[in-house]
CSV table of C-alpha atoms and ligand atoms in Angstrom, one decimal:
chain,number,residue,atom,x,y,z
A,1057,MET,CA,-95.9,96.3,-189.5
A,1058,LYS,CA,-93.9,96.1,-186.3
A,1059,LEU,CA,-90.4,97.7,-186.3
A,1060,GLU,CA,-88.7,94.4,-186.3
A,1061,GLU,CA,-90.6,93.2,-189.4
A,1062,ILE,CA,-89.9,96.5,-191.3
A,1063,TYR,CA,-86.3,96.2,-190.5
A,1064,LYS,CA,-86.1,92.5,-191.6
A,1065,SER,CA,-88.0,93.3,-194.8
A,1066,LYS,CA,-85.3,95.6,-195.8
A,1067,ILE,CA,-82.1,93.3,-195.3
A,1068,VAL,CA,-80.2,92.5,-198.4
A,1069,THR,CA,-76.9,91.0,-199.3
A,1070,PRO,CA,-74.0,93.6,-200.4
A,1071,GLU,CA,-74.4,92.1,-203.7
A,1072,GLN,CA,-78.2,92.5,-203.9
A,1073,ALA,CA,-77.6,96.1,-202.6
A,1074,ALA,CA,-75.3,96.7,-205.3
A,1075,GLU,CA,-77.8,95.8,-207.9
A,1076,LYS,CA,-80.0,98.5,-206.8
A,1077,ILE,CA,-77.4,101.1,-208.0
A,1078,LYS,CA,-77.6,101.8,-211.6
A,1079,SER,CA,-75.0,103.4,-214.4
A,1080,GLY,CA,-75.2,107.2,-214.1
A,1081,ASN,CA,-76.1,107.4,-210.7
A,1082,ARG,CA,-74.4,109.7,-208.2
A,1083,ILE,CA,-73.5,108.0,-205.0
A,1084,VAL,CA,-72.7,109.8,-201.8
A,1085,VAL,CA,-70.4,107.7,-199.7
A,1086,GLY,CA,-70.4,108.1,-195.9
A,1087,HIS,CA,-67.5,110.2,-194.6
A,1088,ALA,CA,-64.0,109.2,-193.2
A,1089,CYS,CA,-64.1,106.4,-190.7
A,1090,GLY,CA,-67.9,106.0,-191.0
A,1091,GLU,CA,-67.2,104.9,-194.7
A,1092,PRO,CA,-69.4,101.7,-195.6
A,1093,THR,CA,-67.2,99.2,-197.3
A,1094,GLU,CA,-69.2,96.2,-198.2
A,1095,VAL,CA,-71.6,97.4,-200.9
A,1096,ILE,CA,-68.6,99.2,-202.5
A,1097,ALA,CA,-66.5,95.9,-202.7
A,1098,ALA,CA,-69.4,94.0,-204.3
A,1099,MET,CA,-69.8,96.9,-206.6
A,1100,VAL,CA,-66.1,96.9,-207.5
A,1101,ALA,CA,-65.9,93.1,-207.8
A,1102,ASN,CA,-68.9,93.4,-210.5
A,1103,CYS,CA,-67.6,96.6,-212.2
A,1104,GLU,CA,-68.3,95.6,-215.6
A,1105,VAL,CA,-72.2,96.3,-215.3
A,1106,TYR,CA,-71.6,99.8,-214.6
A,1107,LYS,CA,-71.0,102.9,-216.5
A,1108,ASP,CA,-70.5,106.5,-215.3
A,1109,VAL,CA,-71.4,105.9,-211.7
A,1110,GLU,CA,-69.9,108.9,-209.7
A,1111,PHE,CA,-68.5,108.3,-206.3
A,1112,VAL,CA,-68.7,111.6,-204.2
A,1113,HIS,CA,-67.1,112.0,-200.8
A,1114,MET,CA,-64.5,113.9,-198.8
A,1115,VAL,CA,-62.0,112.1,-196.8
A,1116,ALA,CA,-61.9,108.3,-197.8
A,1117,MET,CA,-60.2,106.1,-195.3
A,1118,SER,CA,-60.2,102.9,-197.2
A,1119,LYS,CA,-58.3,102.0,-200.4
A,1120,SER,CA,-60.9,103.6,-202.9
A,1121,GLU,CA,-60.7,100.9,-205.4
A,1122,TYR,CA,-63.1,102.4,-207.8
A,1123,ALA,CA,-60.7,105.2,-208.3
A,1124,LYS,CA,-57.7,103.0,-209.2
A,1125,PRO,CA,-56.3,102.9,-212.8
A,1126,GLY,CA,-58.6,100.9,-215.2
A,1127,MET,CA,-61.8,101.7,-213.2
A,1128,GLU,CA,-62.7,104.9,-215.1
A,1129,LYS,CA,-64.6,103.0,-217.6
A,1130,TYR,CA,-67.1,102.2,-214.8
A,1131,PHE,CA,-66.8,104.7,-212.2
A,1132,ARG,CA,-65.9,108.4,-211.9
A,1133,HIS,CA,-64.8,109.7,-208.5
A,1134,ASN,CA,-65.7,113.4,-207.8
A,1135,SER,CA,-63.6,114.5,-204.7
A,1136,LEU,CA,-64.7,117.1,-202.2
A,1137,PHE,CA,-61.5,116.7,-200.3
A,1138,VAL,CA,-58.4,114.6,-201.6
A,1139,GLY,CA,-56.7,112.2,-199.4
A,1140,ALA,CA,-54.0,109.4,-199.5
A,1141,SER,CA,-56.2,107.0,-201.4
A,1142,THR,CA,-57.6,109.6,-203.9
A,1143,ARG,CA,-54.7,112.2,-204.4
A,1144,ASP,CA,-53.2,110.2,-207.6
A,1145,ALA,CA,-56.6,109.7,-209.2
A,1146,VAL,CA,-57.3,113.6,-208.8
A,1147,ASN,CA,-54.0,114.8,-210.0
A,1148,SER,CA,-53.6,112.3,-212.8
A,1149,GLY,CA,-57.0,113.3,-214.2
A,1150,ARG,CA,-58.9,110.0,-213.6
A,1151,ALA,CA,-61.0,111.7,-210.8
A,1152,ASP,CA,-62.4,115.3,-210.4
A,1153,PHE,CA,-62.1,117.7,-207.6
A,1154,THR,CA,-64.8,120.1,-206.7
A,1155,PRO,CA,-63.8,123.0,-204.3
A,1156,CYS,CA,-66.2,123.7,-201.6
A,1157,TYR,CA,-66.3,124.9,-197.8
A,1158,PHE,CA,-67.3,121.7,-195.5
A,1159,SER,CA,-70.2,123.8,-194.1
A,1160,GLU,CA,-71.8,124.1,-197.4
A,1161,VAL,CA,-71.5,120.3,-198.5
A,1162,PRO,CA,-75.1,119.6,-197.5
A,1163,ALA,CA,-76.5,122.6,-199.4
A,1164,LEU,CA,-74.6,121.1,-202.5
A,1165,PHE,CA,-76.3,117.8,-201.9
A,1166,LYS,CA,-79.8,119.6,-201.7
A,1167,GLU,CA,-79.2,121.7,-205.0
A,1168,ASP,CA,-76.1,121.7,-207.2
A,1169,LEU,CA,-75.0,118.0,-206.7
A,1170,PRO,CA,-78.7,116.0,-206.4
A,1171,VAL,CA,-77.9,112.7,-204.8
A,1172,ASP,CA,-79.2,109.3,-206.4
A,1173,VAL,CA,-77.9,107.0,-203.9
A,1174,ALA,CA,-76.8,107.8,-200.2
A,1175,LEU,CA,-74.5,104.9,-199.2
A,1176,ILE,CA,-74.1,105.0,-195.3
A,1177,GLN,CA,-73.0,103.3,-192.4
A,1178,VAL,CA,-75.0,103.4,-189.0
A,1179,SER,CA,-75.5,101.7,-185.8
A,1180,LYS,CA,-78.0,99.0,-185.0
A,1181,PRO,CA,-81.5,100.6,-184.3
A,1182,ASP,CA,-82.7,101.2,-180.7
A,1183,GLU,CA,-86.1,100.1,-179.5
A,1184,HIS,CA,-88.0,102.9,-181.3
A,1185,GLY,CA,-86.1,102.2,-184.7
A,1186,PHE,CA,-83.6,104.9,-184.7
A,1187,CYS,CA,-80.1,104.1,-186.0
A,1188,SER,CA,-77.3,106.4,-185.0
A,1189,PHE,CA,-75.0,108.0,-187.6
A,1190,GLY,CA,-72.3,107.0,-185.3
A,1191,VAL,CA,-68.6,108.4,-186.1
A,1192,SER,CA,-69.8,110.4,-189.2
A,1193,ASN,CA,-72.8,112.7,-188.9
A,1194,ASP,CA,-71.4,115.6,-191.0
A,1195,TYR,CA,-72.8,115.4,-194.7
A,1196,THR,CA,-73.5,111.9,-194.3
A,1197,LYS,CA,-76.8,112.7,-192.5
A,1198,PRO,CA,-77.8,115.2,-195.2
A,1199,ALA,CA,-76.8,113.0,-197.9
A,1200,ALA,CA,-79.3,110.5,-196.6
A,1201,LYS,CA,-82.0,113.1,-196.3
A,1202,TYR,CA,-81.7,114.4,-199.7
A,1203,ALA,CA,-81.0,110.9,-201.5
A,1204,LYS,CA,-83.5,109.3,-203.7
A,1205,LEU,CA,-82.4,105.9,-202.4
A,1206,VAL,CA,-80.7,105.2,-199.0
A,1207,ILE,CA,-78.6,102.0,-198.6
A,1208,ALA,CA,-77.3,101.7,-195.1
A,1209,GLU,CA,-74.7,99.1,-193.6
A,1210,VAL,CA,-76.1,98.4,-190.3
A,1211,ASN,CA,-72.9,97.7,-188.1
A,1212,ASN,CA,-73.2,96.1,-184.7
A,1213,ARG,CA,-70.0,97.9,-183.9
A,1214,MET,CA,-70.8,101.3,-184.8
A,1215,PRO,CA,-71.1,103.5,-181.7
A,1216,ARG,CA,-74.4,105.1,-180.9
A,1217,THR,CA,-73.6,108.9,-180.7
A,1218,MET,CA,-76.0,111.4,-179.4
A,1219,GLY,CA,-77.2,115.0,-180.5
A,1220,ASP,CA,-79.1,115.2,-183.8
A,1221,SER,CA,-77.4,112.0,-185.0
A,1222,PHE,CA,-80.2,109.5,-185.8
A,1223,ILE,CA,-82.1,108.1,-188.8
A,1224,HIS,CA,-85.4,106.1,-188.5
A,1225,VAL,CA,-85.3,102.7,-190.0
A,1226,SER,CA,-88.3,103.6,-192.1
A,1227,GLU,CA,-86.2,106.2,-193.9
A,1228,ILE,CA,-83.8,103.5,-195.1
A,1229,ASP,CA,-84.5,101.8,-198.3
A,1230,TYR,CA,-82.1,98.7,-198.1
A,1231,ILE,CA,-80.3,97.3,-195.0
A,1232,VAL,CA,-76.8,95.3,-195.3
A,1233,GLU,CA,-76.0,93.9,-191.9
A,1234,SER,CA,-72.3,93.9,-191.1
A,1235,ASN,CA,-70.2,93.4,-187.8
A,1236,HIS,CA,-66.6,94.6,-189.1
A,1237,GLN,CA,-64.4,96.9,-186.9
A,1238,ILE,CA,-65.2,100.6,-187.6
A,1239,ILE,CA,-62.2,102.0,-189.5
A,1240,GLU,CA,-59.6,103.4,-186.9
A,1241,LEU,CA,-57.1,106.3,-187.4
A,1242,LYS,CA,-54.0,105.4,-185.2
A,1243,PRO,CA,-52.4,108.1,-183.2
A,1244,PRO,CA,-49.6,109.9,-185.2
A,1245,LYS,CA,-46.0,110.0,-184.2
A,1246,ILE,CA,-45.3,113.2,-182.2
A,1247,GLY,CA,-41.8,114.6,-182.6
A,1248,ASP,CA,-39.8,117.3,-181.2
A,1249,VAL,CA,-41.0,119.8,-183.9
A,1250,GLU,CA,-44.8,118.9,-183.2
A,1251,LYS,CA,-43.9,119.2,-179.5
A,1252,ALA,CA,-42.6,122.7,-179.8
A,1253,ILE,CA,-45.5,123.8,-181.9
A,1254,GLY,CA,-47.9,122.4,-179.6
A,1255,LYS,CA,-46.3,124.1,-176.7
A,1256,HIS,CA,-46.5,127.7,-178.4
A,1257,CYS,CA,-50.0,126.9,-179.4
A,1258,ALA,CA,-50.9,126.1,-175.9
A,1259,SER,CA,-49.5,129.4,-174.7
A,1260,LEU,CA,-52.3,131.1,-176.6
A,1261,ILE,CA,-54.9,129.2,-175.0
A,1262,GLU,CA,-56.5,130.6,-171.9
A,1263,ASP,CA,-58.4,128.6,-169.3
A,1264,GLY,CA,-62.4,128.4,-170.3
A,1265,SER,CA,-61.7,128.5,-174.0
A,1266,THR,CA,-63.2,126.4,-176.4
A,1267,LEU,CA,-61.2,124.5,-179.0
A,1268,GLN,CA,-61.4,123.3,-182.6
A,1269,LEU,CA,-58.6,121.1,-183.7
A,1270,GLY,CA,-57.9,119.5,-186.8
A,1271,ILE,CA,-56.4,116.1,-187.7
A,1272,GLY,CA,-52.8,114.8,-187.2
A,1273,ALA,CA,-49.6,115.3,-185.2
A,1274,ILE,CA,-49.9,119.0,-184.4
A,1275,PRO,CA,-53.4,119.0,-182.9
A,1276,ASP,CA,-52.5,116.0,-180.8
A,1277,ALA,CA,-49.1,117.5,-179.8
A,1278,VAL,CA,-51.2,120.8,-178.8
A,1279,LEU,CA,-53.4,118.5,-176.5
A,1280,LEU,CA,-50.3,117.3,-174.6
A,1281,PHE,CA,-49.6,120.7,-173.4
A,1282,LEU,CA,-53.1,121.6,-171.8
A,1283,LYS,CA,-52.8,119.3,-168.8
A,1284,ASP,CA,-52.6,122.3,-166.6
A,1285,LYS,CA,-55.5,124.1,-168.1
A,1286,LYS,CA,-59.1,124.4,-166.6
A,1287,ASP,CA,-62.5,124.2,-168.1
A,1288,LEU,CA,-61.6,123.8,-171.8
A,1289,GLY,CA,-64.5,123.1,-174.1
A,1290,ILE,CA,-64.7,121.5,-177.6
A,1291,HIS,CA,-66.7,122.8,-180.5
A,1292,SER,CA,-64.7,121.1,-183.5
A,1293,GLU,CA,-65.5,119.5,-186.8
A,1294,MET,CA,-63.7,116.3,-185.6
A,1295,ILE,CA,-62.0,115.0,-182.5
A,1296,SER,CA,-59.4,112.0,-181.9
A,1297,ASP,CA,-58.3,109.9,-179.0
A,1298,GLY,CA,-56.4,112.9,-177.4
A,1299,VAL,CA,-59.5,114.7,-176.3
A,1300,VAL,CA,-60.6,111.4,-174.3
A,1301,GLU,CA,-57.4,111.8,-172.3
A,1302,LEU,CA,-58.2,115.4,-171.4
A,1303,VAL,CA,-61.6,114.8,-170.5
A,1304,GLU,CA,-60.7,111.9,-168.2
A,1305,ALA,CA,-58.1,114.2,-166.6
A,1306,GLY,CA,-60.8,116.8,-165.8
A,1307,VAL,CA,-59.2,119.5,-168.1
A,1308,ILE,CA,-62.1,119.4,-171.0
A,1309,THR,CA,-65.2,120.0,-168.8
A,1310,ASN,CA,-67.2,122.2,-171.4
A,1311,LYS,CA,-68.5,124.1,-168.3
A,1312,ALA,CA,-67.4,127.5,-169.6
A,1313,LYS,CA,-68.9,127.2,-173.1
A,1314,THR,CA,-71.3,129.8,-174.0
A,1315,ILE,CA,-73.4,127.5,-176.3
A,1316,HIS,CA,-74.0,123.9,-175.6
A,1317,PRO,CA,-72.5,124.2,-172.1
A,1318,GLY,CA,-71.2,120.9,-170.7
A,1319,LYS,CA,-71.2,119.3,-174.2
A,1320,ILE,CA,-68.6,118.3,-176.7
A,1321,VAL,CA,-70.0,119.5,-180.3
A,1322,VAL,CA,-68.4,117.7,-183.1
A,1323,THR,CA,-69.5,116.5,-186.7
A,1324,PHE,CA,-67.3,113.7,-187.4
A,1325,LEU,CA,-64.9,111.5,-185.2
A,1326,MET,CA,-61.4,109.7,-186.2
A,1327,GLY,CA,-59.6,107.8,-183.8
A,1328,THR,CA,-59.3,104.2,-182.4
A,1329,GLN,CA,-61.7,102.0,-180.7
A,1330,ARG,CA,-60.9,103.9,-177.3
A,1331,LEU,CA,-62.5,107.1,-179.0
A,1332,TYR,CA,-65.5,105.0,-180.2
A,1333,ASP,CA,-66.0,103.3,-176.8
A,1334,PHE,CA,-65.9,106.8,-175.1
A,1335,VAL,CA,-68.6,108.4,-177.4
A,1336,ASN,CA,-70.8,105.4,-177.4
A,1337,ASP,CA,-74.2,106.4,-175.5
A,1338,ASN,CA,-72.3,109.2,-174.0
A,1339,PRO,CA,-74.6,112.2,-173.6
A,1340,MET,CA,-71.6,114.5,-173.1
A,1341,VAL,CA,-70.7,114.3,-176.8
A,1342,GLU,CA,-73.3,115.7,-179.4
A,1343,MET,CA,-72.9,115.2,-182.9
A,1344,TYR,CA,-74.6,117.4,-185.4
A,1345,SER,CA,-74.6,118.0,-189.2
A,1346,VAL,CA,-71.6,119.9,-190.7
A,1347,ASP,CA,-74.0,122.9,-191.9
A,1348,TYR,CA,-74.5,123.3,-188.0
A,1349,VAL,CA,-71.2,122.6,-186.5
A,1350,ASN,CA,-69.1,124.5,-189.0
A,1351,ASP,CA,-71.5,127.2,-189.7
A,1352,PRO,CA,-69.2,130.5,-188.7
A,1353,SER,CA,-72.2,132.1,-187.3
A,1354,VAL,CA,-72.7,129.2,-184.9
A,1355,ILE,CA,-69.1,128.9,-184.1
A,1356,MET,CA,-68.8,132.7,-183.2
A,1357,LYS,CA,-71.3,132.2,-180.4
A,1358,ASN,CA,-68.8,130.4,-178.4
A,1359,SER,CA,-66.8,132.8,-176.5
A,1360,LYS,CA,-62.8,132.4,-176.4
A,1361,MET,CA,-63.1,130.1,-179.4
A,1362,ILE,CA,-59.7,128.8,-180.6
A,1363,SER,CA,-59.3,127.3,-183.8
A,1364,ILE,CA,-56.0,125.4,-184.7
A,1365,ASN,CA,-55.4,124.3,-188.2
A,1366,SER,CA,-52.5,123.4,-190.4
A,1367,CYS,CA,-51.2,124.3,-193.9
A,1368,VAL,CA,-48.4,123.7,-196.4
A,1369,GLN,CA,-47.1,127.2,-197.2
A,1370,VAL,CA,-47.5,130.7,-196.0
A,1371,ASP,CA,-46.3,133.6,-198.0
A,1372,LEU,CA,-44.8,136.8,-196.5
A,1373,MET,CA,-48.2,138.8,-196.9
A,1374,GLY,CA,-49.8,135.8,-194.7
A,1375,GLN,CA,-51.6,134.3,-197.4
A,1376,VAL,CA,-52.1,130.5,-196.4
A,1377,ALA,CA,-52.1,127.6,-198.9
A,1378,SER,CA,-53.4,124.3,-197.3
A,1379,GLU,CA,-54.8,122.3,-200.2
A,1380,THR,CA,-52.3,122.4,-203.0
A,1381,VAL,CA,-48.5,122.7,-203.6
A,1382,GLY,CA,-48.3,124.5,-207.0
A,1383,LEU,CA,-50.7,122.6,-209.3
A,1384,LYS,CA,-50.9,119.5,-207.2
A,1385,GLN,CA,-54.1,118.8,-205.1
A,1386,ILE,CA,-53.0,117.4,-201.8
A,1387,SER,CA,-56.2,118.1,-199.6
A,1388,GLY,CA,-59.1,120.4,-199.7
A,1389,VAL,CA,-60.2,123.4,-197.7
A,1390,GLY,CA,-62.3,121.1,-195.4
A,1391,GLY,CA,-63.6,123.1,-192.3
A,1392,GLN,CA,-60.2,125.2,-192.1
A,1393,VAL,CA,-61.9,128.8,-193.4
A,1394,ASP,CA,-65.3,127.8,-191.5
A,1395,PHE,CA,-63.5,127.8,-188.2
A,1396,VAL,CA,-60.9,130.5,-189.0
A,1397,ARG,CA,-63.8,132.9,-189.7
A,1398,GLY,CA,-66.0,131.8,-186.7
A,1399,SER,CA,-63.1,131.8,-184.1
A,1400,ASN,CA,-62.1,135.3,-185.7
A,1401,MET,CA,-65.6,136.7,-185.2
A,1402,CYS,CA,-66.2,135.4,-181.7
A,1403,ILE,CA,-65.5,137.6,-178.4
A,1404,ASN,CA,-61.9,136.8,-177.3
A,1405,GLY,CA,-61.5,134.2,-180.2
A,1406,LYS,CA,-58.2,133.4,-181.8
A,1407,SER,CA,-57.4,131.5,-185.1
A,1408,ILE,CA,-54.2,129.7,-185.3
A,1409,MET,CA,-52.4,128.5,-188.2
A,1410,ALA,CA,-49.8,125.9,-187.0
A,1411,MET,CA,-47.1,124.2,-189.1
A,1412,SER,CA,-43.6,123.0,-189.1
A,1413,SER,CA,-41.2,125.6,-190.6
A,1414,THR,CA,-40.0,123.0,-193.3
A,1415,ALA,CA,-41.2,120.1,-195.7
A,1416,ALA,CA,-39.4,117.3,-197.4
A,1417,HIS,CA,-37.1,116.7,-194.5
A,1418,GLY,CA,-36.1,120.4,-194.1
A,1419,LYS,CA,-35.3,120.9,-197.7
A,1420,ILE,CA,-38.1,123.2,-198.4
A,1421,SER,CA,-39.3,126.5,-196.5
A,1422,LYS,CA,-43.0,126.5,-195.7
A,1423,ILE,CA,-42.7,130.1,-195.3
A,1424,VAL,CA,-42.1,131.5,-198.7
A,1425,SER,CA,-41.8,135.2,-200.3
A,1426,LEU,CA,-44.5,134.0,-202.9
A,1427,LEU,CA,-46.6,130.9,-203.0
A,1428,ASP,CA,-45.7,128.3,-205.7
A,1429,GLU,CA,-46.9,129.0,-209.0
A,1430,GLY,CA,-50.5,127.4,-209.2
A,1431,SER,CA,-51.0,127.2,-205.5
A,1432,VAL,CA,-54.4,128.0,-204.2
A,1433,VAL,CA,-54.9,130.6,-201.3
A,1434,THR,CA,-57.1,128.6,-198.8
A,1435,THR,CA,-57.3,131.2,-195.9
A,1436,GLY,CA,-56.8,134.7,-197.3
A,1437,ARG,CA,-54.6,137.2,-195.6
A,1438,ASN,CA,-57.2,139.2,-194.3
A,1439,ASP,CA,-58.5,136.2,-192.3
A,1440,VAL,CA,-55.1,135.0,-191.0
A,1441,ASN,CA,-54.3,135.9,-187.3
A,1442,TYR,CA,-51.6,133.7,-185.5
A,1443,VAL,CA,-49.1,131.7,-187.5
A,1444,VAL,CA,-47.1,129.1,-185.3
A,1445,THR,CA,-43.9,127.2,-186.3
A,1446,GLU,CA,-41.5,125.4,-183.9
A,1447,TYR,CA,-39.6,128.7,-183.8
A,1448,GLY,CA,-42.5,130.8,-182.2
A,1449,ILE,CA,-45.6,132.7,-182.9
A,1450,ALA,CA,-46.4,135.5,-185.5
A,1451,LYS,CA,-49.4,137.6,-184.7
A,1452,LEU,CA,-50.3,139.0,-188.1
A,1453,LYS,CA,-53.7,140.9,-187.5
A,1454,GLY,CA,-53.3,144.7,-187.1
A,1455,LYS,CA,-49.8,144.4,-188.7
A,1456,ASN,CA,-48.8,146.1,-192.0
A,1457,LEU,CA,-47.4,144.2,-194.8
A,1458,LYS,CA,-43.7,144.9,-193.9
A,1459,ASP,CA,-44.3,143.8,-190.2
A,1460,ARG,CA,-46.1,140.8,-191.2
A,1461,ALA,CA,-43.4,139.8,-193.3
A,1462,ARG,CA,-41.0,140.4,-190.5
A,1463,ALA,CA,-42.9,138.6,-188.0
A,1464,LEU,CA,-43.1,135.6,-190.4
A,1465,ILE,CA,-39.6,135.7,-191.2
A,1466,GLY,CA,-38.9,135.4,-187.5
A,1467,ILE,CA,-40.3,132.2,-187.1
A,1468,SER,CA,-38.9,130.7,-190.2
A,1469,HIS,CA,-36.3,128.0,-190.2
A,1470,PRO,CA,-32.8,129.3,-189.7
A,1471,ASP,CA,-31.5,127.8,-192.8
A,1472,PHE,CA,-33.8,129.9,-195.0
A,1473,LYS,CA,-34.0,133.1,-192.9
A,1474,ASP,CA,-31.2,135.0,-195.0
A,1475,GLY,CA,-32.8,134.2,-198.3
A,1476,LEU,CA,-36.2,135.5,-197.0
A,1477,VAL,CA,-34.6,138.7,-195.7
A,1478,LEU,CA,-33.1,139.3,-199.0
A,1479,LYS,CA,-36.5,138.9,-200.9
A,1480,PHE,CA,-38.0,141.0,-198.3
A,1481,GLU,CA,-35.3,143.9,-198.7
A,1482,LYS,CA,-35.8,143.4,-202.6
A,1483,ARG,CA,-39.7,143.7,-202.3
A,1484,PHE,CA,-40.1,146.4,-199.8
A,1485,ASN,CA,-37.1,148.4,-200.9
A,1486,CYS,CA,-36.0,148.8,-197.3
A,1487,LEU,CA,-33.6,147.0,-194.8
A,1488,PHE,CA,-35.1,144.3,-192.9
B,1777,COA,N1,-43.7,122.0,-200.3
B,1777,COA,C1,-43.8,120.7,-200.9
B,1777,COA,N2,-44.4,119.6,-200.4
B,1777,COA,C2,-45.1,119.9,-199.3
B,1777,COA,C3,-45.1,121.2,-198.6
B,1777,COA,C4,-44.4,122.1,-199.1
B,1777,COA,N3,-44.4,123.5,-198.7
B,1777,COA,N4,-45.7,121.2,-197.3
B,1777,COA,C5,-46.1,119.9,-197.3
B,1777,COA,N5,-45.7,119.2,-198.4
B,1777,COA,C6,-46.0,117.8,-198.7
B,1777,COA,C7,-45.4,116.8,-197.5
B,1777,COA,O1,-44.1,116.5,-197.8
B,1777,COA,C8,-46.4,115.5,-197.6
B,1777,COA,O2,-46.0,114.7,-198.8
B,1777,COA,P1,-45.9,113.2,-198.6
B,1777,COA,O3,-47.6,113.0,-198.2
B,1777,COA,O4,-45.7,112.8,-199.9
B,1777,COA,O5,-45.2,112.9,-197.4
B,1777,COA,C9,-47.9,116.1,-198.0
B,1777,COA,O6,-47.4,117.6,-198.7
B,1777,COA,C10,-48.6,116.5,-196.9
B,1777,COA,O7,-48.1,117.4,-196.0
B,1777,COA,P2,-48.1,117.3,-194.3
B,1777,COA,O8,-47.2,118.4,-193.9
B,1777,COA,O9,-47.5,115.8,-194.0
B,1777,COA,O10,-49.4,117.1,-194.0
B,1777,COA,P3,-50.3,117.0,-192.8
B,1777,COA,O11,-50.8,115.8,-192.5
B,1777,COA,O12,-49.6,117.8,-191.5
B,1777,COA,O13,-51.4,117.9,-193.1
B,1777,COA,C11,-52.4,119.7,-194.4
B,1777,COA,C12,-51.4,119.3,-193.4
B,1777,COA,C13,-52.2,121.2,-194.6
B,1777,COA,C14,-52.4,119.0,-195.7
B,1777,COA,C15,-53.8,119.4,-193.6
B,1777,COA,O14,-53.8,120.0,-192.3
B,1777,COA,C16,-55.1,119.9,-194.4
B,1777,COA,O15,-55.5,119.1,-195.3
B,1777,COA,N6,-55.6,121.3,-194.0
B,1777,COA,C17,-56.8,121.7,-194.8
B,1777,COA,C18,-57.9,121.2,-194.2
B,1777,COA,C19,-58.3,121.7,-192.7
B,1777,COA,O16,-57.6,122.4,-192.3
B,1777,COA,N7,-59.2,121.2,-192.2
B,1777,COA,C20,-59.7,121.6,-190.8
B,1777,COA,C21,-59.4,120.7,-190.0
B,1777,COA,S1,-59.7,118.9,-190.1
């Protein structure tokens, strides 16, 4: 059969695709802005026919209707990273949470969490029959590789990204054609606090560094202060619109990179159409699966690798909580530890943990003497190097416990400093 005929023979409606999914199946849903929505909507609309269907994914950008109250009769969500649309389901017990490093998710799908159905979204095929995973390669490509059944929404608007980011039409079982806007992440608001943090982080970044930046206002604020740097590179689990601006300004050239020179290396993309247009057919951007991009032994091959991530609490020993506040799960480890370790291990690397000094509109200090009861340590004290708030930079590596605590109190919010000093003096039985 010719490629075109093979392609056409696989086309079904969302409803027909939903019928291929059976009760008890484990479905892995394409990640983040690459989430396919049409087959899921058809399943939710016809939910009564299902029992114990497990939806597995990390960041969900749509409404996750299958995890809403009342849906537990038909579906169960197993979250590898909690987001806004799944937080309530996990914390109220309607959904489960499975801790795991992002870099290890493909291995889970190969062995511990075998995949019945990979529900993915890809670009239209090229003349050789290859569809691109577009904005999400990460665990989406491995899920398709290990799944018993692959259902792909082939979206005309999905950008065609380069690297090892393709699936051949022959490897897809059913195709649902679509043409809707790829989910966008609008740029966050960057206030004075984020700007101050961004400026401190930028002061730690030398020309020729390779960067990993997380999601949100702080990473975007860091980018604002990099305009005078030279020959920066990107090796990051994700990028957003801010990176496009620095490429266009000639700041990000990737020339000094020691692996993949000249290339931006990422595993998923979250931004607006501006980012999606930039990556489309752009050989400067290479997308690989997360077990490669986030592998610390790969990350460490970059020289001057700088990781910038965020957290919700740091205790006076330098233990970092990023996933939970007390017993409440608010996100997951994602790639944080992968990149902290990779950047710590590389020549002239730095790992930076950047956060505002307070939460809840200034009512709560994020620097605390002890983590809240039930909080999970995401990045251990032996791994943490720089901690940055709007009040400055605390370098923890090489410091004893007392000096770590002094450095952290030094960058805490003035409203909480006296209280922290008292805790310090009681704990260490000495003056601050
Ligand atoms: N005490 C109580 N509540 C707190 C808190 C604290 N110390 N710190 C944060 N919160 C609350 C916030 O008020 C907010 O609540 P809301 O959603 O009801 O407004 C919520 O927790 C999220 O905090 P916020 O500071 O707005 O989050 P963020 O968008 O800046 O993200 C992390 C911060 C830590 C959640 C995020 O960076 C993350 O998930 N990190 C781990 C994964 C990772 O680093 N991946 C690698 C890069 S992609």
